[in-house]
CSV table of C-alpha atoms (C1' of nucleotides) in Angstrom, one decimal:
chain,number,residue,atom,x,y,z
A,1,MET,CA,9.1,-10.5,11.6
A,2,ALA,CA,6.4,-12.7,10.2
A,3,ALA,CA,5.8,-9.6,7.8
A,4,ALA,CA,9.1,-10.4,6.2
A,5,ALA,CA,9.1,-13.5,5.9
A,6,ALA,CA,5.8,-13.4,4.2
A,7,ALA,CA,6.5,-11.4,1.8
A,8,ALA,CA,10.2,-13.7,1.0
A,9,ALA,CA,7.5,-16.2,0.3
A,10,VAL,CA,5.4,-14.0,-1.8
A,11,ALA,CA,8.5,-12.7,-3.6
A,12,HIS,CA,9.9,-16.0,-3.7
A,13,ASP,CA,6.6,-17.7,-4.9
A,14,ASN,CA,6.5,-15.0,-7.7
A,15,SER,CA,9.3,-16.3,-9.1
A,16,VAL,CA,8.5,-19.6,-8.6
A,17,CYS,CA,4.9,-19.5,-10.6
A,18,VAL,CA,7.2,-18.3,-13.5
A,19,ALA,CA,9.5,-21.4,-13.0
A,20,ALA,CA,7.0,-23.5,-13.5
A,21,PHE,CA,4.6,-21.9,-16.3
A,22,GLY,CA,6.5,-20.0,-18.4
A,23,ASP,CA,7.0,-20.5,-21.7
A,24,HIS,CA,10.9,-21.9,-20.7
A,25,GLU,CA,11.4,-24.9,-21.4
A,26,PRO,CA,13.8,-26.1,-18.5
A,27,SER,CA,16.2,-28.8,-19.4
A,28,GLN,CA,17.3,-31.3,-17.1
A,29,GLY,CA,19.8,-29.1,-15.4
A,30,ASP,CA,17.9,-26.8,-15.2
A,31,ASP,CA,15.2,-28.6,-13.4
A,32,GLN,CA,18.0,-30.0,-10.9
A,33,VAL,CA,18.5,-26.5,-10.0
A,34,ALA,CA,15.2,-25.2,-10.2
A,35,MET,CA,13.8,-27.9,-7.6
A,36,GLU,CA,16.6,-27.0,-5.3
A,37,GLU,CA,15.6,-23.6,-5.5
A,38,VAL,CA,11.7,-24.4,-4.3
A,39,ALA,CA,12.9,-27.4,-2.5
A,40,GLN,CA,15.0,-24.5,-0.7
A,41,VAL,CA,12.3,-22.2,-0.2
A,42,TYR,CA,9.5,-24.7,0.9
A,43,GLU,CA,11.7,-25.6,3.5
A,44,LEU,CA,12.0,-21.9,3.8
A,45,ILE,CA,8.2,-21.1,3.9
A,46,LYS,CA,7.9,-25.0,6.5
A,47,THR,CA,10.0,-23.6,8.8
A,48,HIS,CA,8.4,-20.0,9.5
A,49,GLN,CA,4.8,-21.1,9.4
A,50,PRO,CA,4.4,-22.8,12.3
A,51,LEU,CA,6.1,-19.2,14.2
A,52,LEU,CA,3.9,-16.9,12.0
A,53,LEU,CA,1.0,-18.9,13.1
A,54,LEU,CA,1.8,-18.5,16.8
A,55,HIS,CA,1.8,-14.8,16.5
A,56,HIS,CA,-1.8,-12.9,16.6
A,57,GLN,CA,-2.3,-10.3,14.6
A,58,PRO,CA,-0.1,-10.8,12.0
A,59,GLN,CA,-0.7,-14.8,11.3
A,60,GLN,CA,-4.0,-14.4,9.1
A,61,LEU,CA,-2.1,-12.3,6.4
A,62,ALA,CA,0.9,-14.8,7.0
A,63,TYR,CA,-1.7,-17.6,6.6
A,64,SER,CA,-2.7,-16.2,3.4
A,65,LEU,CA,-0.1,-15.7,1.7
A,66,LEU,CA,2.3,-18.9,2.8
A,67,THR,CA,-1.0,-20.7,1.8
A,68,GLN,CA,-0.6,-18.9,-1.7
A,69,ALA,CA,3.1,-20.0,-1.8
A,70,MET,CA,2.9,-23.4,-0.4
A,71,ARG,CA,-0.3,-23.6,-3.2
A,72,ALA,CA,2.4,-23.0,-5.8
A,73,LEU,CA,5.6,-24.5,-4.7
A,74,ASN,CA,3.5,-28.0,-4.5
A,75,VAL,CA,2.4,-26.8,-7.8
A,76,ALA,CA,5.3,-26.0,-9.3
A,77,LEU,CA,7.1,-29.1,-8.0
A,78,SER,CA,3.9,-31.5,-9.8
A,79,VAL,CA,5.8,-29.7,-12.8
A,80,MET,CA,8.8,-29.4,-12.2
A,81,LYS,CA,8.8,-33.6,-11.8
A,82,HIS,CA,6.1,-34.2,-15.0
A,83,LEU,CA,4.0,-36.0,-13.1
A,84,PRO,CA,2.2,-39.0,-15.5
A,85,PRO,CA,-1.7,-37.7,-14.9
A,86,ALA,CA,-2.3,-41.4,-14.3
A,87,SER,CA,-0.5,-41.1,-11.2
A,88,VAL,CA,-2.2,-38.1,-10.5
A,89,ALA,CA,-5.6,-38.5,-11.5
A,90,ALA,CA,-6.9,-40.5,-8.1
A,91,VAL,CA,-5.6,-37.8,-6.1
A,92,PRO,CA,-8.9,-36.3,-5.1
A,93,VAL,CA,-7.5,-32.5,-5.3
A,94,ASN,CA,-4.1,-32.4,-7.4
A,95,MET,CA,-2.1,-29.8,-9.9
A,96,ILE,CA,-1.3,-30.2,-12.6
A,97,LYS,CA,0.1,-28.4,-15.8
A,98,ALA,CA,-2.4,-29.0,-18.6
A,99,GLU,CA,-1.0,-29.2,-21.3
A,100,GLU,CA,0.7,-32.1,-20.4
A,101,THR,CA,-2.5,-34.1,-20.9
A,102,PRO,CA,-4.4,-35.3,-23.6
A,103,ALA,CA,-7.3,-33.8,-21.7
A,104,ASN,CA,-6.5,-30.8,-22.4
A,105,GLY,CA,-6.0,-31.7,-26.1
A,106,SER,CA,-7.2,-28.8,-27.3
A,107,ALA,CA,-6.6,-25.0,-25.6
A,108,THR,CA,-7.3,-23.1,-23.7
A,109,PRO,CA,-8.3,-19.4,-24.4
A,110,GLY,CA,-5.5,-17.5,-24.5
A,111,HIS,CA,-4.8,-13.9,-23.0
A,112,ASP,CA,-7.8,-12.7,-24.9
A,113,ALA,CA,-7.1,-8.4,-24.4
A,114,SER,CA,-9.4,-8.0,-27.6
A,115,ALA,CA,-12.3,-9.9,-25.9
A,116,ALA,CA,-12.8,-7.0,-22.9
A,117,ASP,CA,-13.5,-4.9,-25.5
A,118,GLY,CA,-14.5,-7.5,-28.1
A,119,GLY,CA,-18.2,-6.5,-27.6
A,120,ASP,CA,-17.5,-3.3,-27.8
A,121,ASN,CA,-15.4,-3.8,-30.9
A,122,LEU,CA,-18.1,-5.5,-32.2
A,123,HIS,CA,-20.7,-2.9,-32.4
A,124,ALA,CA,-18.6,-0.3,-33.8
A,125,VAL,CA,-17.0,-1.8,-36.9
A,126,GLY,CA,-19.4,-4.9,-37.5
A,127,LYS,CA,-19.0,-8.7,-37.0
A,128,ALA,CA,-16.7,-9.4,-39.8
A,129,THR,CA,-13.3,-7.3,-37.5
A,130,ARG,CA,-15.5,-8.7,-33.7
A,131,ARG,CA,-12.4,-10.6,-33.5
A,132,SER,CA,-8.9,-8.4,-33.9
A,133,SER,CA,-5.7,-10.0,-34.3
A,134,ALA,CA,-5.3,-10.2,-30.6
A,135,ALA,CA,-7.6,-13.1,-30.6
A,136,LYS,CA,-6.5,-15.4,-33.9
A,137,LYS,CA,-3.2,-14.9,-31.0
A,138,ARG,CA,-4.9,-18.1,-29.6
A,139,ARG,CA,-3.9,-21.7,-30.3
A,140,ILE,CA,-1.4,-19.8,-32.8
A,141,ASN,CA,1.2,-22.6,-32.8
A,142,GLY,CA,0.3,-24.0,-29.8
A,143,GLU,CA,1.1,-21.0,-28.8
A,144,ASP,CA,-1.1,-20.4,-25.7
A,145,LYS,CA,-0.8,-18.8,-22.2
A,146,PRO,CA,-0.4,-20.5,-19.1
A,147,SER,CA,-3.1,-23.2,-18.2
A,148,TRP,CA,-2.7,-26.2,-15.7
A,149,PHE,CA,-5.8,-28.1,-13.9
A,150,GLN,CA,-7.1,-29.3,-10.7
A,151,LEU,CA,-8.7,-33.1,-10.8
A,152,THR,CA,-11.1,-33.3,-7.3
A,153,THR,CA,-14.0,-34.4,-6.3
A,154,VAL,CA,-15.4,-30.7,-4.1
A,155,VAL,CA,-17.9,-28.4,-5.9
A,156,PRO,CA,-15.6,-26.7,-7.5
A,157,HIS,CA,-16.7,-23.9,-8.2
A,158,GLU,CA,-16.1,-23.3,-4.1
A,159,ASP,CA,-12.4,-22.5,-4.8
A,160,GLY,CA,-12.6,-19.2,-2.5
A,161,TYR,CA,-12.4,-17.2,-5.4
A,162,GLN,CA,-15.1,-15.0,-7.8
A,163,TRP,CA,-16.1,-15.6,-10.9
A,164,ARG,CA,-18.8,-15.6,-13.4
A,165,LYS,CA,-20.0,-17.5,-15.5
A,166,TYR,CA,-19.6,-16.9,-19.1
A,167,GLY,CA,-20.7,-19.8,-21.0
A,168,GLU,CA,-21.2,-24.1,-21.3
A,169,LYS,CA,-21.0,-25.9,-23.9
A,170,LYS,CA,-21.9,-29.8,-24.2
A,171,ILE,CA,-18.6,-31.2,-24.8
A,172,GLN,CA,-17.7,-33.9,-27.8
A,173,GLY,CA,-16.9,-37.6,-26.3
A,174,THR,CA,-18.3,-36.6,-23.3
A,175,HIS,CA,-21.5,-36.7,-21.0
A,176,PHE,CA,-21.2,-33.6,-19.8
A,177,THR,CA,-21.3,-29.4,-20.6
A,178,ARG,CA,-18.3,-28.2,-19.5
A,179,SER,CA,-18.6,-23.8,-18.3
A,180,TYR,CA,-16.9,-20.8,-18.4
A,181,PHE,CA,-16.0,-18.5,-16.0
A,182,ARG,CA,-13.8,-15.9,-16.1
A,183,CYS,CA,-12.8,-13.4,-12.8
A,184,THR,CA,-15.1,-11.6,-11.1
A,185,TYR,CA,-13.1,-8.5,-11.4
A,186,ARG,CA,-12.2,-8.6,-14.9
A,187,ASP,CA,-13.8,-5.5,-16.3
A,188,ASP,CA,-12.6,-3.7,-12.4
A,189,LYS,CA,-8.8,-4.6,-12.7
A,190,GLY,CA,-8.4,-6.3,-15.5
A,191,CYS,CA,-7.6,-9.6,-13.9
A,192,GLN,CA,-7.3,-12.4,-16.8
A,193,ALA,CA,-7.8,-15.4,-14.6
A,194,THR,CA,-10.4,-18.2,-16.0
A,195,LYS,CA,-11.3,-21.8,-15.8
A,196,GLN,CA,-12.9,-24.3,-17.0
A,197,ILE,CA,-15.2,-26.9,-14.8
A,198,GLN,CA,-16.1,-30.1,-17.1
A,199,GLN,CA,-17.9,-32.8,-14.6
A,200,LYS,CA,-16.4,-36.5,-15.4
A,201,ASP,CA,-18.4,-38.8,-14.3
A,202,ASN,CA,-21.0,-39.0,-12.5
A,203,ASN,CA,-20.1,-40.5,-9.6
A,204,ASP,CA,-20.9,-40.5,-5.5
A,205,PRO,CA,-19.2,-38.0,-5.9
A,206,PRO,CA,-18.4,-36.7,-9.2
A,207,ASN,CA,-15.1,-36.1,-10.4
A,208,PHE,CA,-14.5,-32.4,-11.5
A,209,GLN,CA,-11.6,-31.5,-14.2
A,210,VAL,CA,-10.8,-27.7,-13.7
A,211,THR,CA,-8.9,-26.1,-16.2
A,212,TYR,CA,-7.6,-23.0,-14.6
A,213,SER,CA,-5.7,-20.7,-16.8
A,214,ASN,CA,-3.7,-17.4,-16.1
A,215,ASP,CA,-3.1,-16.3,-13.1
A,216,HIS,CA,-5.4,-13.6,-10.4
A,217,THR,CA,-3.9,-10.7,-11.1
A,218,CYS,CA,-7.0,-8.9,-9.4
A,219,ASN,CA,-5.1,-9.0,-5.5
A,220,PHE,CA,-9.2,-9.4,-4.2
A,221,CYS,CA,-10.2,-12.4,-5.0
A,222,THR,CA,-7.4,-14.0,-2.1
A,223,THR,CA,-8.1,-10.8,0.1
A,224,ARG,CA,-11.1,-12.4,2.0
A,225,ILE,CA,-8.1,-13.3,4.5
A,226,ILE,CA,-6.6,-9.9,4.6
A,227,ASN,CA,-10.3,-8.2,5.2
A,228,ASN,CA,-11.0,-10.2,7.9
A,229,SER,CA,-7.3,-8.9,9.4
A,230,ASN,CA,-7.0,-6.4,12.1
A,231,ASN,CA,-4.4,-5.1,11.0
A,232,PRO,CA,-5.1,-1.3,9.9
A,233,ALA,CA,-2.9,-0.7,7.7
A,234,LEU,CA,-4.1,-3.4,5.5
A,235,HIS,CA,-7.3,-0.9,5.0
A,236,ASN,CA,-4.9,2.0,5.1
A,237,PRO,CA,-6.2,3.7,1.6
A,238,ALA,CA,-2.6,5.7,1.5
A,239,VAL,CA,-1.5,1.7,1.7
A,240,ASN,CA,-4.2,-0.2,-1.0
A,241,PRO,CA,-6.9,2.8,-1.9
A,242,ASP,CA,-8.5,-0.4,-3.6
A,243,VAL,CA,-8.9,-3.1,-1.1
A,244,ASP,CA,-12.0,-1.4,1.6
A,245,THR,CA,-14.1,-0.4,-2.0
A,246,ILE,CA,-13.3,-4.4,-3.3
A,247,CYS,CA,-13.9,-6.0,-0.4
A,248,ASN,CA,-17.0,-4.3,0.7
A,249,LYS,CA,-18.1,-5.4,-3.1
A,250,MET,CA,-17.0,-9.0,-2.4
A,251,ILE,CA,-19.3,-8.5,0.7
A,252,LYS,CA,-22.7,-6.6,-0.4
A,253,GLN,CA,-22.4,-9.1,-3.6
A,254,GLU,CA,-20.7,-12.3,-3.1
A,255,PRO,CA,-20.5,-12.8,1.1
A,256,GLN,CA,-19.5,-16.7,0.7
A,257,ALA,CA,-16.3,-16.7,2.5
A,258,ALA,CA,-15.4,-20.5,1.0
A,259,TRP,CA,-12.7,-21.0,2.3
A,260,LEU,CA,-14.7,-21.7,6.5
A,261,PRO,CA,-16.0,-24.7,7.9
A,262,PRO,CA,-20.4,-24.4,8.6
A,263,PRO,CA,-20.3,-23.5,12.2
A,264,PRO,CA,-22.6,-26.5,13.3
A,265,LEU,CA,-19.9,-26.2,16.7
A,266,LYS,CA,-18.2,-23.6,19.1
A,267,ALA,CA,-18.1,-20.0,16.3
A,268,ILE,CA,-14.2,-19.2,17.2
A,269,SER,CA,-12.0,-19.2,19.3
A,270,ASN,CA,-12.0,-15.6,20.5
A,271,ASP,CA,-8.8,-15.3,21.5
A,272,LEU,CA,-7.0,-15.5,17.9
A,273,ASP,CA,-10.0,-14.6,16.6
A,274,GLU,CA,-11.9,-11.2,16.5
A,275,THR,CA,-12.8,-10.4,13.4
A,276,PRO,CA,-16.5,-10.7,12.8
A,277,ALA,CA,-16.2,-10.2,9.4
A,278,LEU,CA,-15.0,-13.9,9.8
A,279,HIS,CA,-18.9,-14.5,9.9
A,280,VAL,CA,-19.6,-13.9,6.7
A,281,CYS,CA,-19.7,-17.0,5.2
A,282,GLN,CA,-22.6,-18.4,4.0
A,283,GLU,CA,-21.8,-21.6,2.0
A,284,VAL,CA,-18.7,-23.7,2.5
A,285,PRO,CA,-17.0,-26.6,0.1
A,286,PRO,CA,-17.3,-29.6,1.5
A,287,CYS,CA,-14.1,-30.3,3.3
A,288,SER,CA,-15.2,-31.6,6.6
A,289,LYS,CA,-11.6,-32.6,7.4
A,290,PHE,CA,-11.5,-28.9,8.4
A,291,TYR,CA,-12.9,-30.1,11.7
A,292,CYS,CA,-10.1,-31.0,14.2
A,293,SER,CA,-10.3,-34.4,14.3
A,294,ASP,CA,-10.6,-34.3,18.1
A,295,ALA,CA,-14.0,-32.5,17.9
A,296,ALA,CA,-15.6,-35.8,17.2
A,297,ALA,CA,-14.4,-36.7,21.3
A,298,GLY,CA,-16.0,-33.4,21.8
A,299,THR,CA,-12.4,-32.8,23.3
A,300,CYS,CA,-11.4,-30.0,20.9
A,301,SER,CA,-13.7,-27.0,20.0
A,302,SER,CA,-11.9,-25.6,17.0
A,303,ASN,CA,-13.6,-25.6,13.9
A,304,SER,CA,-15.0,-21.9,12.9
A,305,SER,CA,-11.5,-20.6,11.7
A,306,VAL,CA,-8.2,-21.5,9.6
A,307,ILE,CA,-6.1,-19.6,11.6
A,308,ALA,CA,-7.9,-20.9,15.2
A,309,HIS,CA,-8.3,-24.4,13.7
A,310,TYR,CA,-3.8,-24.5,13.1
A,311,THR,CA,-3.3,-22.7,16.2
A,312,ASP,CA,-5.2,-25.1,17.8
A,313,GLU,CA,-3.4,-28.1,16.4
A,314,PHE,CA,-0.1,-27.6,17.9
A,315,ASP,CA,-1.8,-26.0,21.2
A,316,HIS,CA,-3.0,-29.7,22.1
A,317,HIS,CA,-2.3,-32.2,18.6
A,318,GLN,CA,0.5,-33.5,20.0
A,319,MET,CA,-1.5,-35.8,22.0
A,320,GLY,CA,-3.1,-36.6,19.0
A,321,GLN,CA,-0.4,-36.0,16.6
A,322,GLN,CA,0.8,-39.7,16.0
A,323,LEU,CA,-2.2,-41.3,14.5
A,324,LEU,CA,-3.3,-38.1,12.7
A,325,GLU,CA,0.0,-38.9,10.9
A,326,THR,CA,-0.7,-41.9,10.8
A,327,THR,CA,-4.1,-41.8,8.6
A,328,VAL,CA,-2.9,-39.5,6.8
A,329,MET,CA,0.1,-40.8,6.0
A,330,GLU,CA,-2.2,-44.8,4.8
A,331,GLU,CA,-5.0,-41.5,3.2
A,332,ALA,CA,-1.6,-40.5,1.3
A,333,LEU,CA,-0.2,-43.8,0.2
A,334,VAL,CA,-3.8,-44.8,-1.0
A,335,LEU,CA,-4.3,-42.1,-2.9
A,336,GLY,CA,-0.6,-43.0,-4.7
A,337,ALA,CA,1.9,-40.5,-2.9
A,338,ASP,CA,5.2,-40.6,-2.9
A,339,LEU,CA,7.4,-41.2,-0.2
A,340,ASP,CA,10.2,-39.7,-1.5
A,341,ASP,CA,8.5,-36.6,-2.0
A,342,PRO,CA,9.8,-34.4,0.6
A,343,TYR,CA,6.1,-32.7,1.0
A,344,PHE,CA,4.9,-35.8,1.6
A,345,ASN,CA,7.0,-37.2,3.8
A,346,ASP,CA,5.2,-33.8,6.5
A,347,PRO,CA,2.0,-35.7,7.0
A,348,GLN,CA,0.9,-32.4,8.5
A,349,LEU,CA,2.1,-30.3,6.4
A,350,LEU,CA,0.0,-32.7,3.6
A,351,PHE,CA,-2.7,-32.5,5.7
A,352,LEU,CA,-2.7,-28.9,6.1
A,353,TYR,CA,-2.6,-28.5,2.6
A,354,GLU,CA,-5.0,-31.1,1.4
A,355,ASN,CA,-7.5,-29.2,3.4
A,356,ILE,CA,-6.8,-25.6,2.4
A,357,MET,CA,-7.3,-27.3,-1.3
A,358,ASN,CA,-10.8,-28.5,0.0
A,359,CYS,CA,-11.4,-24.8,1.1
A,360,TYR,CA,-10.5,-22.6,-1.4
B,1,DG,C1',-32.4,-1.7,-11.0
B,2,DC,C1',-28.7,-4.6,-11.3
B,3,DG,C1',-25.4,-8.0,-11.2
B,4,DA,C1',-26.0,-13.2,-12.7
B,5,DT,C1',-27.2,-16.0,-15.5
B,6,DT,C1',-28.3,-18.2,-19.9
B,7,DT,C1',-28.3,-19.7,-24.1
B,8,DG,C1',-27.4,-19.1,-29.3
B,9,DA,C1',-24.4,-17.8,-32.9
B,10,DC,C1',-20.3,-16.4,-33.4
B,11,DC,C1',-15.7,-16.5,-35.0
B,12,DC,C1',-10.8,-19.1,-35.1
B,13,DA,C1',-7.6,-23.1,-35.1
B,14,DC,C1',-7.5,-27.1,-37.1
C,1,DG,C1',-16.3,-28.7,-42.1
C,2,DT,C1',-15.4,-28.9,-37.2
C,3,DG,C1',-14.9,-28.6,-32.8
C,4,DG,C1',-14.3,-25.2,-28.9
C,5,DG,C1',-14.2,-20.5,-26.6
C,6,DT,C1',-16.1,-16.5,-26.7
C,7,DC,C1',-19.7,-12.8,-27.0
C,8,DA,C1',-23.6,-10.6,-25.8
C,9,DA,C1',-28.9,-10.5,-25.4
C,10,DA,C1',-32.2,-12.3,-22.9
C,11,DT,C1',-34.1,-14.1,-18.6
C,12,DC,C1',-33.6,-15.0,-14.4
C,13,DG,C1',-32.7,-13.9,-9.2
C,14,DC,C1',-32.6,-10.7,-5.8
DNA sequence: GCGATTTGACCCAC
DNA sequence: GTGGGTCAAATCGC
């Protein structure tokens, strides 16, 4: 049941991404239909998520898939509602279609197939033909690869994906350099995902604009949860021949699992998660919200596992839920949330979403 | 030794 | 001509 629901979620997720970031410019009618469709998917996922979390074995996979789907849906909703940048800029973590803002006036790099083999061409043909015609397409007529950006105070280097820095540039009009990253698995899997990190100010903590371009197609950047799953099928080379190889490489080379909170408290609820691989985490983002709200009072030991955290929440959060909802709702209001948005009508999901985003 | 990062140069769109 | 994205040699770090 869980796998089927998760698969359905992913199927919806993919279509939503296309709708949100494709070239098609939706009409007002399209907007309405899309909104209804996305809202329907959202409700479906929202309904299934608590059920999935109550299952022990498939929950990590399901959680991973649902999380991605929910993130995409939230982005899609934001895009389709054409939220003005000013209304979302105050939100610590939010995803906005990049083309809609002057802050991203310059185009992000195109789906630059020539870039991957550009070096070889350079040596073979010479500098005059260094960039192929594909590179020229990069910004013609404003045509660009899908991109969106995230405004965040969270250390943007720890978003859960594996990135390799390939450049840094001083940008005119800013006091900070812009860093350029591409997916670590670009060469291995041809994943074209890139991101740019632009520090916006010197606040404490500083604000960053993280511009993402192209979705990850490697599938391995997000297998950190799957890799830790007890589900043997996920490690069956006959089913997924690349998973073990790539994930072992991930652990060997880049052992951080950025989505896990730090371990000052009790480790993991053993009855929920017996996967030692979860502890490969070495670096974590400042996602303090990930701790159970009862941990400080010593009445809750859930902390180290996302799954354990949320499952524990289902177990004992009822008594503290009202307080939690009040806090999150107040915070959402302060952050300028649109309370007509169904997403913000569910404070627990808002809380969950923010924590996920903070830790990815 | 190998992979990641740094940094100046190159290239293209505007 | 300029700004910004990318390349790739040099360098760094494990």
